[in-house]
């Protein structure tokens, strides 16, 4: 529990990830850790500007993947790597698994191309823990419809999210040492309890 950890939250839109970031950060702070919370795409001034483009503008699939990794490069240099070097814990609402799931699974971009970008942008860094908030599509859609105006990704059709979710689950099976799948259909207090139980195991 002493060494700084890099924790990422993943899942399809509406799974409920963002709801739990602050809760986990508070738990870790209560355990005496300095914690940085951040998100992708975004986390820096340039990254947030790229996020605006990515979430609202149509573009070529490869442009989309390259911009995700460009924002990530800046995020790593300005936020994630300095925080970990200081000994702070980092919780990021999405990271590279999202690019594999959305641009790879959802949009069908070659996973080899994404792996090449990954090995360029962060050859040596992987999250210590990735929490995959998993829900059936119908539940995610219902939560989204009730909560906000939908962005470019959230307006995609069911088959896009089915393929995105499948790629997340495939990666969870490929990297079982860092992934934990959270049944995000459970009520929020149950998920908080699961996170409390998880802390001592990190
Ligand atoms: P994401 O970040 O995964 O897109 P959000 O955290 O923004 O999802 O949650 C989407 C909506 O679903 C919000 O209105 C949130 O309050 C609600 N929500 C999140 N988790 C749950 C849950 N376990 N049960 C019911 N509603 C939830
Ligand atoms: P997110 O911040 O989770 O959306 P919201 O604030 O609406 O909960 O993520 C923004 C969107 O960007 C989301 O639909 C997933 C998408 N995305 C990708 O397609 N690839 C990526 O690499 C990342 C980080 C996000």
JSON list of N, CA and C in Angstrom, two decimals, residues 18-58:
[
{"chain": "A", "resi": 18, "resn": "UNK", "atom": "N", "xyz": [-17.42, 7.64, -13.87]},
{"chain": "A", "resi": 18, "resn": "UNK", "atom": "CA", "xyz": [-17.09, 8.98, -13.36]},
{"chain": "A", "resi": 18, "resn": "UNK", "atom": "C", "xyz": [-17.69, 9.20, -11.98]},
{"chain": "A", "resi": 19, "resn": "UNK", "atom": "N", "xyz": [-18.82, 8.54, -11.72]},
{"chain": "A", "resi": 19, "resn": "UNK", "atom": "CA", "xyz": [-19.49, 8.65, -10.43]},
{"chain": "A", "resi": 19, "resn": "UNK", "atom": "C", "xyz": [-18.58, 8.21, -9.28]},
{"chain": "A", "resi": 20, "resn": "UNK", "atom": "N", "xyz": [-17.66, 7.29, -9.56]},
{"chain": "A", "resi": 20, "resn": "UNK", "atom": "CA", "xyz": [-16.90, 6.67, -8.46]},
{"chain": "A", "resi": 20, "resn": "UNK", "atom": "C", "xyz": [-15.46, 7.17, -8.31]},
{"chain": "A", "resi": 21, "resn": "UNK", "atom": "N", "xyz": [-15.01, 8.02, -9.23]},
{"chain": "A", "resi": 21, "resn": "UNK", "atom": "CA", "xyz": [-13.62, 8.49, -9.16]},
{"chain": "A", "resi": 21, "resn": "UNK", "atom": "C", "xyz": [-13.36, 9.25, -7.86]},
{"chain": "A", "resi": 22, "resn": "UNK", "atom": "N", "xyz": [-14.24, 10.21, -7.54]},
{"chain": "A", "resi": 22, "resn": "UNK", "atom": "CA", "xyz": [-14.03, 11.03, -6.34]},
{"chain": "A", "resi": 22, "resn": "UNK", "atom": "C", "xyz": [-14.11, 10.18, -5.08]},
{"chain": "A", "resi": 23, "resn": "UNK", "atom": "N", "xyz": [-15.00, 9.19, -5.12]},
{"chain": "A", "resi": 23, "resn": "UNK", "atom": "CA", "xyz": [-15.15, 8.32, -3.94]},
{"chain": "A", "resi": 23, "resn": "UNK", "atom": "C", "xyz": [-13.85, 7.56, -3.66]},
{"chain": "A", "resi": 24, "resn": "UNK", "atom": "N", "xyz": [-13.28, 6.96, -4.70]},
{"chain": "A", "resi": 24, "resn": "UNK", "atom": "CA", "xyz": [-12.03, 6.21, -4.51]},
{"chain": "A", "resi": 24, "resn": "UNK", "atom": "C", "xyz": [-10.90, 7.15, -4.08]},
{"chain": "A", "resi": 25, "resn": "UNK", "atom": "N", "xyz": [-10.86, 8.34, -4.68]},
{"chain": "A", "resi": 25, "resn": "UNK", "atom": "CA", "xyz": [-9.81, 9.31, -4.31]},
{"chain": "A", "resi": 25, "resn": "UNK", "atom": "C", "xyz": [-9.92, 9.65, -2.83]},
{"chain": "A", "resi": 26, "resn": "UNK", "atom": "N", "xyz": [-11.15, 9.86, -2.33]},
{"chain": "A", "resi": 26, "resn": "UNK", "atom": "CA", "xyz": [-11.33, 10.19, -0.91]},
{"chain": "A", "resi": 26, "resn": "UNK", "atom": "C", "xyz": [-10.89, 9.04, -0.01]},
{"chain": "A", "resi": 27, "resn": "UNK", "atom": "N", "xyz": [-11.21, 7.81, -0.43]},
{"chain": "A", "resi": 27, "resn": "UNK", "atom": "CA", "xyz": [-10.78, 6.65, 0.36]},
{"chain": "A", "resi": 27, "resn": "UNK", "atom": "C", "xyz": [-9.26, 6.59, 0.47]},
{"chain": "A", "resi": 28, "resn": "UNK", "atom": "N", "xyz": [-8.60, 6.83, -0.66]},
{"chain": "A", "resi": 28, "resn": "UNK", "atom": "CA", "xyz": [-7.13, 6.76, -0.66]},
{"chain": "A", "resi": 28, "resn": "UNK", "atom": "C", "xyz": [-6.53, 7.90, 0.17]},
{"chain": "A", "resi": 29, "resn": "UNK", "atom": "N", "xyz": [-7.16, 9.08, 0.08]},
{"chain": "A", "resi": 29, "resn": "UNK", "atom": "CA", "xyz": [-6.65, 10.22, 0.89]},
{"chain": "A", "resi": 29, "resn": "UNK", "atom": "C", "xyz": [-6.82, 9.91, 2.37]},
{"chain": "A", "resi": 30, "resn": "UNK", "atom": "N", "xyz": [-7.95, 9.27, 2.71]},
{"chain": "A", "resi": 30, "resn": "UNK", "atom": "CA", "xyz": [-8.19, 8.92, 4.12]},
{"chain": "A", "resi": 30, "resn": "UNK", "atom": "C", "xyz": [-7.15, 7.90, 4.59]},
{"chain": "A", "resi": 31, "resn": "UNK", "atom": "N", "xyz": [-6.61, 7.13, 3.65]},
{"chain": "A", "resi": 31, "resn": "UNK", "atom": "CA", "xyz": [-5.56, 6.15, 4.01]},
{"chain": "A", "resi": 31, "resn": "UNK", "atom": "C", "xyz": [-4.18, 6.81, 4.02]},
{"chain": "A", "resi": 32, "resn": "UNK", "atom": "N", "xyz": [-4.14, 8.15, 3.78]},
{"chain": "A", "resi": 32, "resn": "UNK", "atom": "CA", "xyz": [-2.88, 8.88, 3.93]},
{"chain": "A", "resi": 32, "resn": "UNK", "atom": "C", "xyz": [-2.11, 9.13, 2.65]},
{"chain": "A", "resi": 33, "resn": "UNK", "atom": "N", "xyz": [-2.73, 8.86, 1.49]},
{"chain": "A", "resi": 33, "resn": "UNK", "atom": "CA", "xyz": [-2.01, 9.05, 0.23]},
{"chain": "A", "resi": 33, "resn": "UNK", "atom": "C", "xyz": [-2.34, 10.40, -0.41]},
{"chain": "A", "resi": 34, "resn": "UNK", "atom": "N", "xyz": [-1.36, 10.97, -1.11]},
{"chain": "A", "resi": 34, "resn": "UNK", "atom": "CA", "xyz": [-1.65, 12.12, -1.97]},
{"chain": "A", "resi": 34, "resn": "UNK", "atom": "C", "xyz": [-2.20, 11.53, -3.27]},
{"chain": "A", "resi": 35, "resn": "UNK", "atom": "N", "xyz": [-3.31, 12.11, -3.75]},
{"chain": "A", "resi": 35, "resn": "UNK", "atom": "CA", "xyz": [-3.98, 11.53, -4.92]},
{"chain": "A", "resi": 35, "resn": "UNK", "atom": "C", "xyz": [-4.25, 12.61, -5.96]},
{"chain": "A", "resi": 36, "resn": "UNK", "atom": "N", "xyz": [-3.94, 12.31, -7.20]},
{"chain": "A", "resi": 36, "resn": "UNK", "atom": "CA", "xyz": [-4.29, 13.19, -8.33]},
{"chain": "A", "resi": 36, "resn": "UNK", "atom": "C", "xyz": [-5.38, 12.49, -9.11]},
{"chain": "A", "resi": 37, "resn": "UNK", "atom": "N", "xyz": [-6.50, 13.20, -9.36]},
{"chain": "A", "resi": 37, "resn": "UNK", "atom": "CA", "xyz": [-7.53, 12.62, -10.23]},
{"chain": "A", "resi": 37, "resn": "UNK", "atom": "C", "xyz": [-7.50, 13.38, -11.56]},
{"chain": "A", "resi": 38, "resn": "UNK", "atom": "N", "xyz": [-7.68, 12.64, -12.62]},
{"chain": "A", "resi": 38, "resn": "UNK", "atom": "CA", "xyz": [-7.60, 13.27, -13.94]},
{"chain": "A", "resi": 38, "resn": "UNK", "atom": "C", "xyz": [-8.44, 12.47, -14.93]},
{"chain": "A", "resi": 39, "resn": "UNK", "atom": "N", "xyz": [-8.46, 12.89, -16.19]},
{"chain": "A", "resi": 39, "resn": "UNK", "atom": "CA", "xyz": [-9.30, 12.16, -17.15]},
{"chain": "A", "resi": 39, "resn": "UNK", "atom": "C", "xyz": [-8.73, 12.24, -18.56]},
{"chain": "A", "resi": 40, "resn": "UNK", "atom": "N", "xyz": [-9.20, 11.31, -19.40]},
{"chain": "A", "resi": 40, "resn": "UNK", "atom": "CA", "xyz": [-8.84, 11.32, -20.82]},
{"chain": "A", "resi": 40, "resn": "UNK", "atom": "C", "xyz": [-10.09, 11.17, -21.68]},
{"chain": "A", "resi": 41, "resn": "UNK", "atom": "N", "xyz": [-10.12, 11.74, -22.92]},
{"chain": "A", "resi": 41, "resn": "UNK", "atom": "CA", "xyz": [-9.11, 12.69, -23.34]},
{"chain": "A", "resi": 41, "resn": "UNK", "atom": "C", "xyz": [-9.21, 13.96, -22.50]},
{"chain": "A", "resi": 42, "resn": "UNK", "atom": "N", "xyz": [-8.06, 14.56, -22.17]},
{"chain": "A", "resi": 42, "resn": "UNK", "atom": "CA", "xyz": [-8.07, 15.77, -21.36]},
{"chain": "A", "resi": 42, "resn": "UNK", "atom": "C", "xyz": [-6.93, 15.75, -20.37]},
{"chain": "A", "resi": 43, "resn": "UNK", "atom": "N", "xyz": [-7.16, 16.36, -19.22]},
{"chain": "A", "resi": 43, "resn": "UNK", "atom": "CA", "xyz": [-6.18, 16.34, -18.14]},
{"chain": "A", "resi": 43, "resn": "UNK", "atom": "C", "xyz": [-5.12, 17.42, -18.21]},
{"chain": "A", "resi": 44, "resn": "UNK", "atom": "N", "xyz": [-4.99, 18.09, -19.37]},
{"chain": "A", "resi": 44, "resn": "UNK", "atom": "CA", "xyz": [-4.08, 19.24, -19.54]},
{"chain": "A", "resi": 44, "resn": "UNK", "atom": "C", "xyz": [-4.85, 20.27, -20.37]},
{"chain": "A", "resi": 45, "resn": "UNK", "atom": "N", "xyz": [-4.33, 21.50, -20.45]},
{"chain": "A", "resi": 45, "resn": "UNK", "atom": "CA", "xyz": [-5.02, 22.52, -21.25]},
{"chain": "A", "resi": 45, "resn": "UNK", "atom": "C", "xyz": [-5.12, 22.06, -22.71]},
{"chain": "A", "resi": 46, "resn": "UNK", "atom": "N", "xyz": [-3.99, 21.56, -23.24]},
{"chain": "A", "resi": 46, "resn": "UNK", "atom": "CA", "xyz": [-4.02, 21.10, -24.63]},
{"chain": "A", "resi": 46, "resn": "UNK", "atom": "C", "xyz": [-4.95, 19.89, -24.78]},
{"chain": "A", "resi": 47, "resn": "UNK", "atom": "N", "xyz": [-4.87, 18.98, -23.82]},
{"chain": "A", "resi": 47, "resn": "UNK", "atom": "CA", "xyz": [-5.71, 17.78, -23.87]},
{"chain": "A", "resi": 47, "resn": "UNK", "atom": "C", "xyz": [-7.19, 18.11, -23.83]},
{"chain": "A", "resi": 48, "resn": "UNK", "atom": "N", "xyz": [-7.55, 19.12, -23.04]},
{"chain": "A", "resi": 48, "resn": "UNK", "atom": "CA", "xyz": [-8.96, 19.51, -22.96]},
{"chain": "A", "resi": 48, "resn": "UNK", "atom": "C", "xyz": [-9.41, 20.15, -24.28]},
{"chain": "A", "resi": 49, "resn": "UNK", "atom": "N", "xyz": [-8.49, 20.89, -24.94]},
{"chain": "A", "resi": 49, "resn": "UNK", "atom": "CA", "xyz": [-8.83, 21.47, -26.25]},
{"chain": "A", "resi": 49, "resn": "UNK", "atom": "C", "xyz": [-9.02, 20.35, -27.28]},
{"chain": "A", "resi": 50, "resn": "UNK", "atom": "N", "xyz": [-8.15, 19.34, -27.21]},
{"chain": "A", "resi": 50, "resn": "UNK", "atom": "CA", "xyz": [-8.29, 18.19, -28.12]},
{"chain": "A", "resi": 50, "resn": "UNK", "atom": "C", "xyz": [-9.59, 17.43, -27.80]},
{"chain": "A", "resi": 51, "resn": "UNK", "atom": "N", "xyz": [-9.93, 17.34, -26.51]},
{"chain": "A", "resi": 51, "resn": "UNK", "atom": "CA", "xyz": [-11.17, 16.65, -26.11]},
{"chain": "A", "resi": 51, "resn": "UNK", "atom": "C", "xyz": [-12.39, 17.30, -26.79]},
{"chain": "A", "resi": 52, "resn": "UNK", "atom": "N", "xyz": [-12.40, 18.65, -26.82]},
{"chain": "A", "resi": 52, "resn": "UNK", "atom": "CA", "xyz": [-13.52, 19.35, -27.45]},
{"chain": "A", "resi": 52, "resn": "UNK", "atom": "C", "xyz": [-13.67, 18.91, -28.90]},
{"chain": "A", "resi": 53, "resn": "UNK", "atom": "N", "xyz": [-12.52, 18.85, -29.61]},
{"chain": "A", "resi": 53, "resn": "UNK", "atom": "CA", "xyz": [-12.56, 18.42, -31.01]},
{"chain": "A", "resi": 53, "resn": "UNK", "atom": "C", "xyz": [-13.02, 16.97, -31.11]},
{"chain": "A", "resi": 54, "resn": "UNK", "atom": "N", "xyz": [-12.42, 16.12, -30.28]},
{"chain": "A", "resi": 54, "resn": "UNK", "atom": "CA", "xyz": [-12.70, 14.67, -30.37]},
{"chain": "A", "resi": 54, "resn": "UNK", "atom": "C", "xyz": [-14.15, 14.34, -30.07]},
{"chain": "A", "resi": 55, "resn": "UNK", "atom": "N", "xyz": [-14.75, 15.08, -29.13]},
{"chain": "A", "resi": 55, "resn": "UNK", "atom": "CA", "xyz": [-16.11, 14.73, -28.70]},
{"chain": "A", "resi": 55, "resn": "UNK", "atom": "C", "xyz": [-17.18, 15.34, -29.59]},
{"chain": "A", "resi": 56, "resn": "UNK", "atom": "N", "xyz": [-16.78, 16.33, -30.42]},
{"chain": "A", "resi": 56, "resn": "UNK", "atom": "CA", "xyz": [-17.83, 17.03, -31.17]},
{"chain": "A", "resi": 56, "resn": "UNK", "atom": "C", "xyz": [-17.62, 17.07, -32.66]},
{"chain": "A", "resi": 57, "resn": "UNK", "atom": "N", "xyz": [-16.43, 16.70, -33.14]},
{"chain": "A", "resi": 57, "resn": "UNK", "atom": "CA", "xyz": [-16.17, 16.84, -34.57]},
{"chain": "A", "resi": 57, "resn": "UNK", "atom": "C", "xyz": [-15.98, 15.47, -35.22]},
{"chain": "A", "resi": 58, "resn": "UNK", "atom": "N", "xyz": [-16.60, 15.32, -36.39]},
{"chain": "A", "resi": 58, "resn": "UNK", "atom": "CA", "xyz": [-16.38, 14.08, -37.16]},
{"chain": "A", "resi": 58, "resn": "UNK", "atom": "C", "xyz": [-14.98, 14.15, -37.78]}
]
